[in-house]
């Protein structure tokens, strides 16, 4: 039954096994592109319903994914692409594919598609089990996240997912991916400060807290990370000071302290004014 659904999803004509019944007034078959697409989407919905009720082999799932993957192409209407992404969400959530070739195929579809950022980000969350399993894609993870931070129209969701990845899989990521992601979040936070987007600044602080408590700040990221913390003092004072205190007490404490002093002494950094407004006692304490 599912093989028949796959055939319909792919848009291939069904095998003519049954005899054709005669009709007194035959209606000529409609074979337009719109009707073919409509039939494919209907078959896709039927296959999703089937997935909710049955566990399927990875071989069948690979055939199903291959049958519908072309509908993710940007040449198809947005509503069509989103229907396919919705089906992929169900497939990942209910079937939990373990076949690595299939998982790679899904990752590359997520990576190489255009627009539809929220739908692709949700698919990646399901594929990586909310950031708990990124090791299979670690070599390509940094570049994908960098591209999304630059272009995504769903950055809140992206930042929430990034926090989960760093909390659950920090040491599964290569150093270059960690560096890329931290730099992206620092840029995002600075832009949020400039635009007075306090909720986004708070989410960036949640990310910074995870970096300090669950990971290890790469040396190359110290200037950008410390600068971000300094700038957030007047926006999210309590969170920024707490993270700074934990950072200065860690193995990079001396390096971070020197970076902070250098920034505060640099008139061109723009940080001295922000840190001079009633913060003297706290600076002394750290």
C-alpha positions as a Markdown table, in Angstrom:
| # | Residue | x | y | z |
|---|---|---|---|---|
| 1 | Unk | 0.0 | 0.0 | 0.0 |
| 2 | Unk | 2.7 | 2.5 | 0.9 |
| 3 | Unk | 4.6 | 1.7 | -2.3 |
| 4 | Unk | 1.6 | 2.7 | -4.2 |
| 5 | Unk | 1.5 | 6.0 | -2.3 |
| 6 | Unk | 5.1 | 6.6 | -3.0 |
| 7 | Unk | 4.4 | 6.1 | -6.7 |
| 8 | Unk | 1.6 | 8.6 | -6.6 |
| 9 | Unk | 3.7 | 11.1 | -4.6 |
| 10 | Unk | 6.4 | 10.9 | -7.3 |
| 11 | Unk | 3.9 | 11.8 | -10.0 |
| 12 | Unk | 4.5 | 8.6 | -11.9 |
| 13 | Unk | 1.4 | 7.0 | -13.5 |
| 14 | Unk | 0.0 | 4.0 | -11.7 |
| 15 | Unk | 0.5 | 0.6 | -13.3 |
| 16 | Unk | -2.5 | -0.4 | -15.3 |
| 17 | Unk | -3.3 | -3.8 | -13.8 |
| 18 | Unk | -7.0 | -3.5 | -13.5 |
| 19 | Unk | -9.2 | -3.6 | -16.6 |
| 20 | Unk | -10.6 | -0.3 | -17.7 |
| 21 | Unk | -14.3 | -0.1 | -17.2 |
| 22 | Unk | -16.4 | 1.2 | -20.1 |
| 23 | Unk | -18.4 | 4.4 | -19.6 |
| 24 | Unk | -21.3 | 5.6 | -21.6 |
| 25 | Unk | -19.9 | 9.1 | -21.7 |
| 26 | Unk | -16.2 | 9.0 | -21.1 |
| 27 | Unk | -14.5 | 12.1 | -19.8 |
| 28 | Unk | -11.1 | 12.8 | -21.3 |
| 29 | Unk | -8.3 | 12.6 | -18.7 |
| 30 | Unk | -7.0 | 15.8 | -17.4 |
| 31 | Unk | -3.2 | 15.8 | -17.6 |
| 32 | Unk | -2.2 | 19.4 | -16.8 |
| 33 | Unk | 0.7 | 20.3 | -14.5 |
| 34 | Unk | -1.7 | 21.7 | -11.9 |
| 35 | Unk | -3.7 | 18.5 | -11.7 |
| 36 | Unk | -0.6 | 16.4 | -11.5 |
| 37 | Unk | 0.7 | 18.5 | -8.6 |
| 38 | Unk | -2.6 | 18.4 | -6.9 |
| 39 | Unk | -2.7 | 14.6 | -7.1 |
| 40 | Unk | 0.9 | 14.4 | -5.8 |
| 41 | Unk | 0.0 | 16.6 | -2.8 |
| 42 | Unk | -3.1 | 14.5 | -2.1 |
| 43 | Unk | -1.0 | 11.4 | -2.1 |
| 44 | Unk | 1.6 | 13.1 | 0.1 |
| 45 | Unk | -1.2 | 13.8 | 2.7 |
| 46 | Unk | -2.3 | 10.2 | 2.5 |
| 47 | Unk | 1.3 | 9.0 | 3.1 |
| 48 | Unk | 1.6 | 11.3 | 6.2 |
| 49 | Unk | -1.6 | 9.8 | 7.6 |
| 50 | Unk | -0.1 | 6.3 | 7.1 |
| 51 | Unk | 3.1 | 7.3 | 8.9 |
| 52 | Unk | 1.2 | 8.4 | 11.9 |
| 53 | Unk | -0.1 | 4.8 | 12.2 |
| 54 | Unk | 2.7 | 2.6 | 11.0 |
| 55 | Unk | 6.5 | 2.1 | 11.5 |
| 56 | Unk | 8.2 | 1.9 | 8.2 |
| 57 | Unk | 11.6 | 0.6 | 7.1 |
| 58 | Unk | 14.4 | 3.0 | 6.2 |
| 59 | Unk | 14.3 | 1.7 | 2.7 |
| 60 | Unk | 10.7 | 2.7 | 2.2 |
| 61 | Unk | 11.3 | 6.0 | 3.9 |
| 62 | Unk | 14.2 | 6.7 | 1.5 |
| 63 | Unk | 12.0 | 5.9 | -1.5 |
| 64 | Unk | 9.3 | 8.2 | -0.1 |
| 65 | Unk | 11.7 | 11.0 | 0.5 |
| 66 | Unk | 13.2 | 10.7 | -3.0 |
| 67 | Unk | 9.7 | 10.8 | -4.4 |
| 68 | Unk | 8.8 | 14.1 | -2.8 |
| 69 | Unk | 12.1 | 15.9 | -2.6 |
| 70 | Unk | 11.8 | 17.6 | -6.0 |
| 71 | Unk | 8.7 | 19.5 | -4.6 |
| 72 | Unk | 11.1 | 21.5 | -2.4 |
| 73 | Unk | 12.5 | 23.2 | -5.4 |
| 74 | Unk | 12.0 | 27.0 | -5.4 |
| 75 | Unk | 10.2 | 26.8 | -8.7 |
| 76 | Unk | 7.2 | 25.3 | -6.9 |
| 77 | Unk | 4.7 | 27.6 | -5.1 |
| 78 | Unk | 5.5 | 28.4 | -1.4 |
| 79 | Unk | 2.4 | 26.6 | -0.3 |
| 80 | Unk | 3.5 | 23.4 | -2.0 |
| 81 | Unk | 7.0 | 23.6 | -0.5 |
| 82 | Unk | 5.5 | 24.1 | 3.0 |
| 83 | Unk | 3.2 | 21.1 | 2.5 |
| 84 | Unk | 6.3 | 19.0 | 1.8 |
| 85 | Unk | 8.2 | 20.4 | 4.8 |
| 86 | Unk | 5.2 | 19.7 | 7.0 |
| 87 | Unk | 5.2 | 16.1 | 5.7 |
| 88 | Unk | 9.0 | 15.8 | 6.4 |
| 89 | Unk | 8.4 | 17.1 | 9.9 |
| 90 | Unk | 6.0 | 14.2 | 10.5 |
| 91 | Unk | 8.3 | 11.7 | 8.9 |
| 92 | Unk | 11.2 | 12.8 | 11.2 |
| 93 | Unk | 9.1 | 13.0 | 14.3 |
| 94 | Unk | 7.2 | 9.7 | 13.9 |
| 95 | Unk | 9.7 | 7.4 | 12.1 |
| 96 | Unk | 13.1 | 8.5 | 13.6 |
| 97 | Unk | 15.1 | 7.3 | 10.7 |
| 98 | Unk | 18.4 | 5.6 | 11.6 |
| 99 | Unk | 19.8 | 5.0 | 8.1 |
| 100 | Unk | 22.7 | 7.4 | 7.8 |
| 101 | Unk | 22.4 | 7.9 | 4.1 |
| 102 | Unk | 18.8 | 8.9 | 4.5 |
| 103 | Unk | 19.7 | 11.3 | 7.3 |
| 104 | Unk | 22.4 | 12.8 | 5.1 |
| 105 | Unk | 19.9 | 13.2 | 2.3 |
| 106 | Unk | 17.5 | 15.1 | 4.6 |
| 107 | Unk | 20.3 | 17.3 | 5.9 |
| 108 | Unk | 21.4 | 18.2 | 2.4 |
| 109 | Unk | 17.8 | 19.0 | 1.4 |
| 110 | Unk | 17.6 | 21.3 | 4.5 |
| 111 | Unk | 20.9 | 22.8 | 3.6 |
| 112 | Unk | 20.4 | 23.4 | -0.1 |
| 113 | Unk | 16.8 | 24.6 | -0.2 |
| 114 | Unk | 16.0 | 28.3 | -0.5 |
| 115 | Unk | 13.9 | 30.5 | 1.8 |
| 116 | Unk | 11.4 | 28.6 | 4.0 |
| 117 | Unk | 13.7 | 29.2 | 6.9 |
| 118 | Unk | 11.4 | 28.4 | 9.7 |
| 119 | Unk | 10.3 | 25.2 | 8.1 |
| 120 | Unk | 13.9 | 24.1 | 7.4 |
| 121 | Unk | 14.9 | 25.1 | 10.9 |
| 122 | Unk | 12.1 | 23.0 | 12.4 |
| 123 | Unk | 13.2 | 20.1 | 10.2 |
| 124 | Unk | 16.8 | 20.3 | 11.4 |
| 125 | Unk | 15.5 | 20.4 | 15.0 |
| 126 | Unk | 13.6 | 17.1 | 14.4 |
| 127 | Unk | 16.6 | 15.6 | 12.5 |
| 128 | Unk | 19.0 | 16.4 | 15.3 |
| 129 | Unk | 16.6 | 15.7 | 18.1 |
| 130 | Unk | 16.6 | 19.3 | 19.3 |
| 131 | Unk | 20.4 | 19.5 | 19.1 |
| 132 | Unk | 21.2 | 16.3 | 20.9 |
| 133 | Unk | 22.6 | 14.5 | 17.8 |
| 134 | Unk | 24.6 | 16.8 | 15.5 |
| 135 | Unk | 27.8 | 14.7 | 15.2 |
| 136 | Unk | 26.8 | 13.2 | 11.8 |
| 137 | Unk | 26.6 | 16.7 | 10.2 |
| 138 | Unk | 29.2 | 18.5 | 12.3 |
| 139 | Unk | 31.6 | 19.3 | 9.4 |
| 140 | Unk | 28.8 | 21.2 | 7.6 |
| 141 | Unk | 27.0 | 22.6 | 10.6 |
| 142 | Unk | 28.9 | 25.8 | 11.1 |
| 143 | Unk | 28.5 | 27.0 | 7.5 |
| 144 | Unk | 24.8 | 26.2 | 7.5 |
| 145 | Unk | 24.2 | 28.1 | 10.8 |
| 146 | Unk | 26.3 | 31.1 | 9.6 |
| 147 | Unk | 24.2 | 31.3 | 6.4 |
| 148 | Unk | 21.0 | 31.2 | 8.4 |
| 149 | Unk | 22.0 | 33.8 | 10.9 |
| 150 | Unk | 22.8 | 36.1 | 8.0 |
| 151 | Unk | 19.5 | 35.5 | 6.1 |
| 152 | Unk | 16.9 | 33.8 | 8.2 |
| 153 | Unk | 13.6 | 35.5 | 8.9 |
| 154 | Unk | 13.1 | 33.3 | 11.9 |
| 155 | Unk | 16.1 | 34.2 | 14.0 |
| 156 | Unk | 14.3 | 33.8 | 17.4 |
| 157 | Unk | 13.6 | 30.2 | 16.6 |
| 158 | Unk | 17.2 | 29.8 | 15.3 |
| 159 | Unk | 18.7 | 31.3 | 18.4 |
| 160 | Unk | 16.6 | 29.0 | 20.6 |
| 161 | Unk | 17.8 | 26.0 | 18.6 |
| 162 | Unk | 21.4 | 27.2 | 18.8 |
| 163 | Unk | 21.2 | 27.3 | 22.6 |
| 164 | Unk | 20.0 | 23.7 | 22.6 |
| 165 | Unk | 22.8 | 22.6 | 20.3 |
| 166 | Unk | 25.5 | 24.2 | 22.5 |
| 167 | Unk | 23.9 | 22.8 | 25.7 |
| 168 | Unk | 23.6 | 19.3 | 24.4 |
| 169 | Unk | 26.3 | 18.8 | 21.8 |
| 170 | Unk | 29.0 | 21.5 | 22.3 |
| 171 | Unk | 31.9 | 19.1 | 22.1 |
| 172 | Unk | 30.5 | 17.3 | 19.1 |
| 173 | Unk | 31.1 | 20.4 | 17.0 |
| 174 | Unk | 34.4 | 21.2 | 15.4 |
| 175 | Unk | 36.1 | 24.3 | 16.7 |
| 176 | Unk | 35.6 | 26.2 | 13.5 |
| 177 | Unk | 31.8 | 25.6 | 13.7 |
| 178 | Unk | 31.8 | 26.8 | 17.3 |
| 179 | Unk | 33.8 | 30.0 | 16.4 |
| 180 | Unk | 31.4 | 30.8 | 13.5 |
| 181 | Unk | 28.3 | 30.4 | 15.5 |
| 182 | Unk | 29.6 | 32.5 | 18.5 |
| 183 | Unk | 30.7 | 35.3 | 16.1 |
| 184 | Unk | 27.2 | 35.2 | 14.5 |
| 185 | Unk | 25.4 | 35.5 | 17.8 |
| 186 | Unk | 27.7 | 38.3 | 18.9 |
| 187 | Unk | 26.8 | 40.2 | 15.8 |
| 188 | Unk | 23.1 | 39.5 | 16.2 |
| 189 | Unk | 23.3 | 40.7 | 19.8 |
| 190 | Unk | 25.1 | 43.9 | 18.9 |
| 191 | Unk | 22.5 | 44.6 | 16.2 |
| 192 | Unk | 19.7 | 43.9 | 18.7 |
| 193 | Unk | 21.3 | 46.4 | 21.2 |
| 194 | Unk | 21.5 | 49.0 | 18.5 |
| 195 | Unk | 17.8 | 48.5 | 17.6 |
| 196 | Unk | 16.8 | 48.3 | 21.3 |
| 197 | Unk | 15.3 | 44.8 | 20.8 |
| 198 | Unk | 15.6 | 43.7 | 24.5 |
| 199 | Unk | 13.9 | 40.3 | 24.1 |
| 200 | Unk | 16.4 | 39.3 | 21.5 |
| 201 | Unk | 19.3 | 40.6 | 23.7 |
| 202 | Unk | 18.0 | 38.4 | 26.5 |
| 203 | Unk | 18.0 | 35.4 | 24.2 |
| 204 | Unk | 21.6 | 36.1 | 23.2 |
| 205 | Unk | 22.5 | 36.3 | 26.9 |
| 206 | Unk | 20.9 | 32.9 | 27.4 |
| 207 | Unk | 23.2 | 31.6 | 24.6 |
| 208 | Unk | 26.3 | 33.3 | 26.2 |
| 209 | Unk | 25.4 | 31.7 | 29.5 |
| 210 | Unk | 25.4 | 28.3 | 27.9 |
| 211 | Unk | 28.7 | 28.9 | 26.2 |
| 212 | Unk | 30.3 | 29.7 | 29.5 |
| 213 | Unk | 28.7 | 27.0 | 31.6 |
| 214 | Unk | 28.4 | 24.1 | 29.2 |
| 215 | Unk | 31.2 | 24.7 | 26.7 |
| 216 | Unk | 34.6 | 26.4 | 26.3 |
| 217 | Unk | 35.0 | 29.8 | 24.7 |
| 218 | Unk | 37.5 | 29.6 | 21.9 |
| 219 | Unk | 40.4 | 32.0 | 22.3 |
| 220 | Unk | 39.7 | 33.7 | 18.9 |
| 221 | Unk | 36.2 | 34.6 | 20.1 |
| 222 | Unk | 37.3 | 36.3 | 23.3 |
| 223 | Unk | 37.3 | 39.9 | 21.9 |
| 224 | Unk | 33.8 | 39.7 | 20.3 |
| 225 | Unk | 32.3 | 37.8 | 23.2 |
| 226 | Unk | 33.7 | 40.2 | 25.9 |
| 227 | Unk | 32.6 | 43.2 | 23.8 |
| 228 | Unk | 29.1 | 41.8 | 23.6 |
| 229 | Unk | 29.0 | 41.3 | 27.4 |
| 230 | Unk | 30.2 | 44.8 | 28.0 |
| 231 | Unk | 27.6 | 46.3 | 25.7 |
| 232 | Unk | 24.7 | 44.4 | 27.3 |
| 233 | Unk | 25.4 | 45.8 | 30.8 |
| 234 | Unk | 22.9 | 48.6 | 30.3 |
| 235 | Unk | 20.3 | 46.4 | 28.6 |
| 236 | Unk | 20.4 | 43.2 | 30.6 |
| 237 | Unk | 22.5 | 44.1 | 33.6 |
| 238 | Unk | 22.0 | 41.1 | 35.9 |
| 239 | Unk | 22.5 | 38.5 | 33.2 |
| 240 | Unk | 25.5 | 40.2 | 31.8 |
| 241 | Unk | 27.3 | 40.5 | 35.1 |
| 242 | Unk | 26.5 | 36.9 | 36.1 |
| 243 | Unk | 28.0 | 35.6 | 32.8 |
| 244 | Unk | 31.0 | 37.9 | 33.1 |
| 245 | Unk | 31.7 | 36.7 | 36.7 |
| 246 | Unk | 31.6 | 33.0 | 35.5 |
| 247 | Unk | 33.8 | 33.8 | 32.6 |
| 248 | Unk | 36.4 | 35.6 | 34.6 |
| 249 | Unk | 36.6 | 32.8 | 37.1 |
| 250 | Unk | 37.3 | 30.2 | 34.3 |
| 251 | Unk | 40.4 | 29.1 | 32.5 |
| 252 | Unk | 40.3 | 32.1 | 30.2 |
| 253 | Unk | 39.7 | 34.5 | 33.1 |
| 254 | Unk | 43.0 | 36.4 | 32.7 |
| 255 | Unk | 42.7 | 36.7 | 28.9 |
| 256 | Unk | 39.2 | 37.9 | 29.2 |
| 257 | Unk | 40.1 | 40.4 | 31.9 |
| 258 | Unk | 42.9 | 41.8 | 29.8 |
| 259 | Unk | 40.5 | 42.1 | 26.8 |
| 260 | Unk | 38.0 | 43.9 | 29.0 |
| 261 | Unk | 40.5 | 46.3 | 30.3 |
| 262 | Unk | 41.8 | 47.0 | 26.8 |
| 263 | Unk | 38.3 | 47.8 | 25.6 |
| 264 | Unk | 37.4 | 50.0 | 28.6 |
| 265 | Unk | 40.6 | 52.0 | 28.1 |
| 266 | Unk | 40.0 | 52.4 | 24.4 |
| 267 | Unk | 38.1 | 55.7 | 23.8 |
| 268 | Unk | 37.1 | 54.5 | 20.4 |
| 269 | Unk | 35.4 | 51.3 | 21.7 |
| 270 | Unk | 32.3 | 53.1 | 22.9 |
| 271 | Unk | 32.3 | 50.9 | 26.0 |
| 272 | Unk | 33.8 | 53.2 | 28.6 |
| 273 | Unk | 30.7 | 55.4 | 28.9 |
| 274 | Unk | 28.3 | 52.4 | 29.3 |
| 275 | Unk | 30.4 | 50.9 | 32.0 |
| 276 | Unk | 31.0 | 54.1 | 34.0 |
| 277 | Unk | 27.3 | 54.6 | 34.9 |
| 278 | Unk | 27.3 | 53.3 | 38.5 |
| 279 | Unk | 29.3 | 50.1 | 37.7 |
| 280 | Unk | 32.5 | 51.0 | 39.6 |
| 281 | Unk | 31.8 | 48.8 | 42.6 |
| 282 | Unk | 31.0 | 45.8 | 40.4 |
| 283 | Unk | 34.1 | 46.2 | 38.3 |
| 284 | Unk | 36.1 | 46.2 | 41.5 |
| 285 | Unk | 34.4 | 43.0 | 42.7 |
| 286 | Unk | 35.2 | 41.0 | 39.6 |
